[in-house]
mmCIF file of C-alpha atoms in Angstrom:
data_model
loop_
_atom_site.group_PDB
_atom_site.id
_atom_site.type_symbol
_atom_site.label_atom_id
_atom_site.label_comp_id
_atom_site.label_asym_id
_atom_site.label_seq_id
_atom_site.Cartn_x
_atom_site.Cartn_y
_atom_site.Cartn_z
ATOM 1 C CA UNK A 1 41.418 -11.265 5.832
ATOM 2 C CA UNK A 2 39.854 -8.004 5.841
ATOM 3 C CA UNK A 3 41.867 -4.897 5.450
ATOM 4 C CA UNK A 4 44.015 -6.912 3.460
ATOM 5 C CA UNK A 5 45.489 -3.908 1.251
ATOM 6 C CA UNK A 6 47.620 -2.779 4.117
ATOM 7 C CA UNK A 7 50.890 -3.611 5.580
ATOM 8 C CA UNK A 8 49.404 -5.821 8.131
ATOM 9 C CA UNK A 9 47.024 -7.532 5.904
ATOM 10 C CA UNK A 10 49.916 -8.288 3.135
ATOM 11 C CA UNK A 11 52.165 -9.721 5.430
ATOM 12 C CA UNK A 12 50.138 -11.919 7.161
ATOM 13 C CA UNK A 13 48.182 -13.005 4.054
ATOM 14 C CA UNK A 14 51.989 -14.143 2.721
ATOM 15 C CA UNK A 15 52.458 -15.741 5.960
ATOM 16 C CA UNK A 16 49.508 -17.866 6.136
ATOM 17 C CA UNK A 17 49.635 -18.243 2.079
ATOM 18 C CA UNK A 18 53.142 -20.213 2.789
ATOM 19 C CA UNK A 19 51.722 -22.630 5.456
ATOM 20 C CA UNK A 20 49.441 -23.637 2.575
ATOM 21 C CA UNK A 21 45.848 -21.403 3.337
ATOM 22 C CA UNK A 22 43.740 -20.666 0.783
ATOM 23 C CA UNK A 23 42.461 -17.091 1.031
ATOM 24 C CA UNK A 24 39.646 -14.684 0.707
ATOM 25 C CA UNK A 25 41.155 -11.178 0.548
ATOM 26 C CA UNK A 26 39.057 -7.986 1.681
ATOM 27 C CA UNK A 27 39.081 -4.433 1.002
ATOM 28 C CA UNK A 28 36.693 -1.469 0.534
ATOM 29 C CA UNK A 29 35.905 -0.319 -2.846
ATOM 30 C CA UNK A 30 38.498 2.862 -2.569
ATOM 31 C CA UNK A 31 41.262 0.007 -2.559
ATOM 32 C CA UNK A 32 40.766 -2.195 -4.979
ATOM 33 C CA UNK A 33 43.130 -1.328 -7.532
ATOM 34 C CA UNK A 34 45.862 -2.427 -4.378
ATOM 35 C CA UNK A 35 43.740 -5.092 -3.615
ATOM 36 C CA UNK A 36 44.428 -6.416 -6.785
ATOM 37 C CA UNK A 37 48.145 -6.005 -6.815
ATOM 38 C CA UNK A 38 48.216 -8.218 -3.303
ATOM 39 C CA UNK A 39 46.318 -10.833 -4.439
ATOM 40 C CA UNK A 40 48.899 -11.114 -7.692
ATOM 41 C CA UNK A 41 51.657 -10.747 -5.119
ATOM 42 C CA UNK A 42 50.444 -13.575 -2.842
ATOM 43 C CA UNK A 43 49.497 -15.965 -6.271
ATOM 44 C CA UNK A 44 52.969 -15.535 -7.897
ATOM 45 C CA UNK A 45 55.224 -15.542 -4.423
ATOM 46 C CA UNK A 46 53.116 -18.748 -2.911
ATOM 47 C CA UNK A 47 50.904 -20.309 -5.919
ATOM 48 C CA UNK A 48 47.951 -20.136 -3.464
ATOM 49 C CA UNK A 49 44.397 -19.832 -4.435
ATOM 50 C CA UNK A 50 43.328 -16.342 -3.748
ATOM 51 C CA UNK A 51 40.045 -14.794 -4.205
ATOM 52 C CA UNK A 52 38.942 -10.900 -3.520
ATOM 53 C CA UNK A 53 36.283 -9.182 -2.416
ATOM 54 C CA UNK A 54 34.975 -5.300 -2.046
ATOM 55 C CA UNK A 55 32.558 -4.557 0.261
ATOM 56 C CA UNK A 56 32.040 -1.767 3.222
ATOM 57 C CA UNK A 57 31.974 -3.888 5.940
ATOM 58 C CA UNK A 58 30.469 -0.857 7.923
ATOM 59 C CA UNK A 59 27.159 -2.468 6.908
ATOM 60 C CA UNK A 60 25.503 -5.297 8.201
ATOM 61 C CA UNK A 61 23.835 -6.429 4.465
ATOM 62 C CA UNK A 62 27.480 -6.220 3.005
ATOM 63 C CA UNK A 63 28.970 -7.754 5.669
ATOM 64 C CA UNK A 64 26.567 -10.893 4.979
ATOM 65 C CA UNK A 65 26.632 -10.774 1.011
ATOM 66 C CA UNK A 66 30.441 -10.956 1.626
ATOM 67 C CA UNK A 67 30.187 -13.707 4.163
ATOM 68 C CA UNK A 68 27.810 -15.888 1.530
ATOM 69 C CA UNK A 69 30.511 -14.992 -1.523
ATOM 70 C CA UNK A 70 33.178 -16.551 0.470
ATOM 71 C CA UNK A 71 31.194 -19.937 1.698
ATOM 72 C CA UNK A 72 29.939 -20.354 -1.832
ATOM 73 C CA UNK A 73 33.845 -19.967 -3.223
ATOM 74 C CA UNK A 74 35.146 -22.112 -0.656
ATOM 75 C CA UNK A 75 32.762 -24.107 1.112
ATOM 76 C CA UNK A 76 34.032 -23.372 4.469
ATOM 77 C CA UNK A 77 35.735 -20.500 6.859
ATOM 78 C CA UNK A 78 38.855 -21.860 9.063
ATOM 79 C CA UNK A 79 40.314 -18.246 9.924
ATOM 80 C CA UNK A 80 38.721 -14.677 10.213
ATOM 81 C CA UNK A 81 41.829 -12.407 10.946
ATOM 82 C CA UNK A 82 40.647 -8.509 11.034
ATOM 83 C CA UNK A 83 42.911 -5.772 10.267
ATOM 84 C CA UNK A 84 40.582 -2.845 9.246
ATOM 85 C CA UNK A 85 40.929 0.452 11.565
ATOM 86 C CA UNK A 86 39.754 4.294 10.808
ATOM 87 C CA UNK A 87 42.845 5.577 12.583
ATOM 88 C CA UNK A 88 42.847 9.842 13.774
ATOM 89 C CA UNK A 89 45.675 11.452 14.423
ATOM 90 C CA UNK A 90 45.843 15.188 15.343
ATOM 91 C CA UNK A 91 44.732 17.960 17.907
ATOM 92 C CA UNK A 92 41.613 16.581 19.626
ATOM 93 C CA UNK A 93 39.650 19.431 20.003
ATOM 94 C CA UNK A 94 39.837 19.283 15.658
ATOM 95 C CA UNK A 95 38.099 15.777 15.416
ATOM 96 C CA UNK A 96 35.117 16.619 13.526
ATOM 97 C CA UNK A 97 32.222 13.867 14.141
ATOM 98 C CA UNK A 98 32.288 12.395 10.797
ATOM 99 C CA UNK A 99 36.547 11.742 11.601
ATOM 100 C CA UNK A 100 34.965 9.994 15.239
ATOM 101 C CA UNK A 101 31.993 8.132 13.129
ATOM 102 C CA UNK A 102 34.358 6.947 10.900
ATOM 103 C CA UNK A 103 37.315 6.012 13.242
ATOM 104 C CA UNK A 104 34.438 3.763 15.411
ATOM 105 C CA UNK A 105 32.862 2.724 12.433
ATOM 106 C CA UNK A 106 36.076 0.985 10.746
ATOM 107 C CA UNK A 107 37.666 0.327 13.697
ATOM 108 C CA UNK A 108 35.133 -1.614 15.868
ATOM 109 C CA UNK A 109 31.445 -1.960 14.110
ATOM 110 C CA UNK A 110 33.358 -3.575 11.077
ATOM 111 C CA UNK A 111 35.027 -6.106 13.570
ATOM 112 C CA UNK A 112 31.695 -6.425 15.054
ATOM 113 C CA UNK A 113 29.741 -7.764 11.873
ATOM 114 C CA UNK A 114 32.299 -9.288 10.571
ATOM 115 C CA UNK A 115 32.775 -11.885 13.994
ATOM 116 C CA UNK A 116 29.210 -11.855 14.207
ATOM 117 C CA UNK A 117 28.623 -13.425 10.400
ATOM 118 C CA UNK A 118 31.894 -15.147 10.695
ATOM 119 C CA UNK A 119 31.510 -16.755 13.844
ATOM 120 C CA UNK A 120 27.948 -18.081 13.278
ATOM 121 C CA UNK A 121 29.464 -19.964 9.883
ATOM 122 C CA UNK A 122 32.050 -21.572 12.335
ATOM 123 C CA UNK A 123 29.800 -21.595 15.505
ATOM 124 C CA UNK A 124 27.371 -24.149 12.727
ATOM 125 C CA UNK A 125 30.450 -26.979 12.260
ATOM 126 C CA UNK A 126 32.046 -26.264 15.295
ATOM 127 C CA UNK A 127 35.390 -25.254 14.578
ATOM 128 C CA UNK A 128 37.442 -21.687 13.680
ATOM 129 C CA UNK A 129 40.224 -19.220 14.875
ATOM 130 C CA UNK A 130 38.554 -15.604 14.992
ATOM 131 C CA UNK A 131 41.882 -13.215 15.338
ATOM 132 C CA UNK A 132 41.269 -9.079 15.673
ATOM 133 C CA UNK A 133 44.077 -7.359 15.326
ATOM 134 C CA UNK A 134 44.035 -4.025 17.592
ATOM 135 C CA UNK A 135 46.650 -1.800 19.318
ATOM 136 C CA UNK A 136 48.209 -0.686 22.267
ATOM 137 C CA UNK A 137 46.927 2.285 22.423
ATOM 138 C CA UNK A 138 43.617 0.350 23.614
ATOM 139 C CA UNK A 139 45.487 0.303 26.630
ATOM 140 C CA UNK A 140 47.612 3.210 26.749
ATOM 141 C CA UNK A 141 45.376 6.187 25.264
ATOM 142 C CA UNK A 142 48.219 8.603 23.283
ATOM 143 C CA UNK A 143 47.667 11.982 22.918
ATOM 144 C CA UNK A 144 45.392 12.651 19.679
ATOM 145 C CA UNK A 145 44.590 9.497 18.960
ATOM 146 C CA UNK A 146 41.686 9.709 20.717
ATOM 147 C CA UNK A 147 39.368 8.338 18.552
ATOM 148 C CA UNK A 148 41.463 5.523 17.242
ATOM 149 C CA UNK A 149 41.953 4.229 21.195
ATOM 150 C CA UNK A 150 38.444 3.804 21.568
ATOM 151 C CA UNK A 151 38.129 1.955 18.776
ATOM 152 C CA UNK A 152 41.064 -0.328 19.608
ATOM 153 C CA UNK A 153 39.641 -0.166 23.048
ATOM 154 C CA UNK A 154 36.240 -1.547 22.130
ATOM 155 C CA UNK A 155 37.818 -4.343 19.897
ATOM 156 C CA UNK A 156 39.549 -5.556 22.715
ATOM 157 C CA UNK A 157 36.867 -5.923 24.939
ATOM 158 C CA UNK A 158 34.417 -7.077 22.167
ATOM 159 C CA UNK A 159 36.919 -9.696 21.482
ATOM 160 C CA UNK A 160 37.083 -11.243 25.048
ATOM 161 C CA UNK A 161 32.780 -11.066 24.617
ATOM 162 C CA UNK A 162 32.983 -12.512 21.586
ATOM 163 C CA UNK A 163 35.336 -15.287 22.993
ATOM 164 C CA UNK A 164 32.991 -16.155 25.558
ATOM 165 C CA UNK A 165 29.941 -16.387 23.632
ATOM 166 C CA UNK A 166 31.842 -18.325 20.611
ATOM 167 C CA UNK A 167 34.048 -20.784 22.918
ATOM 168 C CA UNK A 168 31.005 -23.399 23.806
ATOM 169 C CA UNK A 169 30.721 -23.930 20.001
ATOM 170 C CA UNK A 170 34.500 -24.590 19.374
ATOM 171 C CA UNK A 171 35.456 -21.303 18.133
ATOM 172 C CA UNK A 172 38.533 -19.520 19.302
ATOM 173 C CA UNK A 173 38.684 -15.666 19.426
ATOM 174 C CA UNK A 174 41.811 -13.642 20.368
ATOM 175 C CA UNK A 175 43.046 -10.023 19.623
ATOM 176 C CA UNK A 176 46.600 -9.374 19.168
ATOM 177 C CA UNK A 177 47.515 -5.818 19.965
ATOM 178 C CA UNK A 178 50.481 -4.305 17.639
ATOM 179 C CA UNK A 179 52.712 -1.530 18.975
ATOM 180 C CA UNK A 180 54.117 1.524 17.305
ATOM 181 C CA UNK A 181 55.263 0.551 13.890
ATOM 182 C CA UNK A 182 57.445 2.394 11.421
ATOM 183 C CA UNK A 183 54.903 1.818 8.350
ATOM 184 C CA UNK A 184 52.079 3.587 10.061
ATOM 185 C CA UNK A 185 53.361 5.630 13.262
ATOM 186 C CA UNK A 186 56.301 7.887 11.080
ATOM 187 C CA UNK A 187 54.560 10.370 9.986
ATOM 188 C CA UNK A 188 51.513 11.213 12.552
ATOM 189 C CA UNK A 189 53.246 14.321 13.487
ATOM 190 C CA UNK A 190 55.306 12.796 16.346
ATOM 191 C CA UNK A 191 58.423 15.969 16.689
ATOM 192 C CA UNK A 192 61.551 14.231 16.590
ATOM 193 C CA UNK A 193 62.517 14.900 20.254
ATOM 194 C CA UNK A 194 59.245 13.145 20.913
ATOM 195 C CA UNK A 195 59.683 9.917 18.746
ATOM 196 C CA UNK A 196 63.232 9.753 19.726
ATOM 197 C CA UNK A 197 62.069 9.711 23.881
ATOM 198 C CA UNK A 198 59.419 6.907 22.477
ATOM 199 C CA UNK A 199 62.043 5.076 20.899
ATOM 200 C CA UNK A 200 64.551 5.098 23.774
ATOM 201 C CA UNK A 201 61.245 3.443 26.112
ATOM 202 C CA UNK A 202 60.899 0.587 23.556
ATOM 203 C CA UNK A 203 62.765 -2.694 24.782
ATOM 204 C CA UNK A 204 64.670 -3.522 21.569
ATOM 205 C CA UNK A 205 65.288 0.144 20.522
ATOM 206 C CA UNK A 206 63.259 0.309 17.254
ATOM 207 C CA UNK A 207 59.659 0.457 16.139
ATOM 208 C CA UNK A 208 57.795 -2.999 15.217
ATOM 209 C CA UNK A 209 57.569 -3.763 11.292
ATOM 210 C CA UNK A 210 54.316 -5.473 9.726
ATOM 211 C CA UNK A 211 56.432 -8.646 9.707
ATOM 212 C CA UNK A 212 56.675 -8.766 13.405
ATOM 213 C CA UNK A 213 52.671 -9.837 13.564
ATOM 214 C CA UNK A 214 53.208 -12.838 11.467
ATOM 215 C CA UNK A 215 54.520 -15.275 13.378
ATOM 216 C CA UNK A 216 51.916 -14.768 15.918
ATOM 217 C CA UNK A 217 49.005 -14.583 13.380
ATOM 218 C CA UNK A 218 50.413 -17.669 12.828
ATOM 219 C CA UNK A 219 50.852 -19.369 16.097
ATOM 220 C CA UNK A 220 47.326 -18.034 16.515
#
């Protein structure tokens, strides 16, 4: 799990720990004091195995050290589930390059390498369940988020590439696109007339929780 710090990587790591997965837990170097806390978390709630790993997955040479560590732990990869992103919010005309660079390079060359190295482990024995999480806004484009849509943009179509090229070999690759949720979408500088008209347009009346992505990881 990469990303696995965050609310979406947590939850699902929990998830997946309970239907008895062993797991390989990723972050980048500025997290790893979280990291750390998870992986405790996930040991003492499930009494998994669970092993971590730092590494800016930005880079192709990390991205394969990182893909060795984990075959030489555990022998094998069943699952790849991305949750990395280099999310913008704000006025667009204030997005500096290095904010774009970043958003793109998080968001989409990270899920890039990762599938890539991942997916030629599972493409070798035939087998594996490649799942990228994205969002919405892929779709739907909101205001400043400019940056962040493309990025969620280019993971989905990457994925469906990804699922072509990988499905003669046995491997399955799916994204599964979140929609606002209260952990990360409270404080992007929605007004409150504004979140309150976004709220009244969502079916059940609330925003999504982290939680909400677990069954489905699952099911995945």
């Amino acid at each position: 799990i990469t990303g696995a710090a965050q609310g979406f990587g947590l939850a699902i790591a929990l998830g997946y720990a309970r239907e008895g997965a062993e797991l390989y837990l990723h972050e980048f170097a500025e997290n790893a004091a979280r990291l750390e806390d998870v992986a405790q978390q996930v040991r003492d709630e499930t009494g998994r195995r669970v092993e971590t790993g730092l590494a800016d997955i930005t880079d192709g040479a990390a991205v394969a050290a990182m893909t060795r560590d984990v075959m030489e732990r555990f022998g094998r990869i069943d699952i790849l589930l991305n949750t990395t992103s280099g999310g913008w919010h704000g006025r667009i005309f204030e997005c500096s390059e290095a904010e774009w660079d970043k958003a793109i390079d998080r968001g989409l060359k990270a899920y890039f390498l990762t599938c890539q190295a991942v997916g030629k482990e599972m493409a070798r024995v035939g087998h594996g369940k490649i799942i990228n999480i994205t969002s919405i806004v892929g779709k739907l484009g909101p205001g400043g988020a400019i940056p962040w849509a493309a990025a969620r943009g280019g993971v989905d179509s990457m994925t469906a590439g990804f699922a072509q090229a990988l499905g003669e070999y046995g491997v399955h690759c799916v994204a599964l696109a979140r929609g606002a949720t209260s952990q990360r979408d409270l404080n992007h500088g929605y007004k409150q007339k504004d979140m309150e008209e976004r709220l009244r347009k969502l079916p059940f009346g609330r925003l999504g929780t982290v939680e909400d992505l677990v069954g489905p990881a699952i099911f995945l």
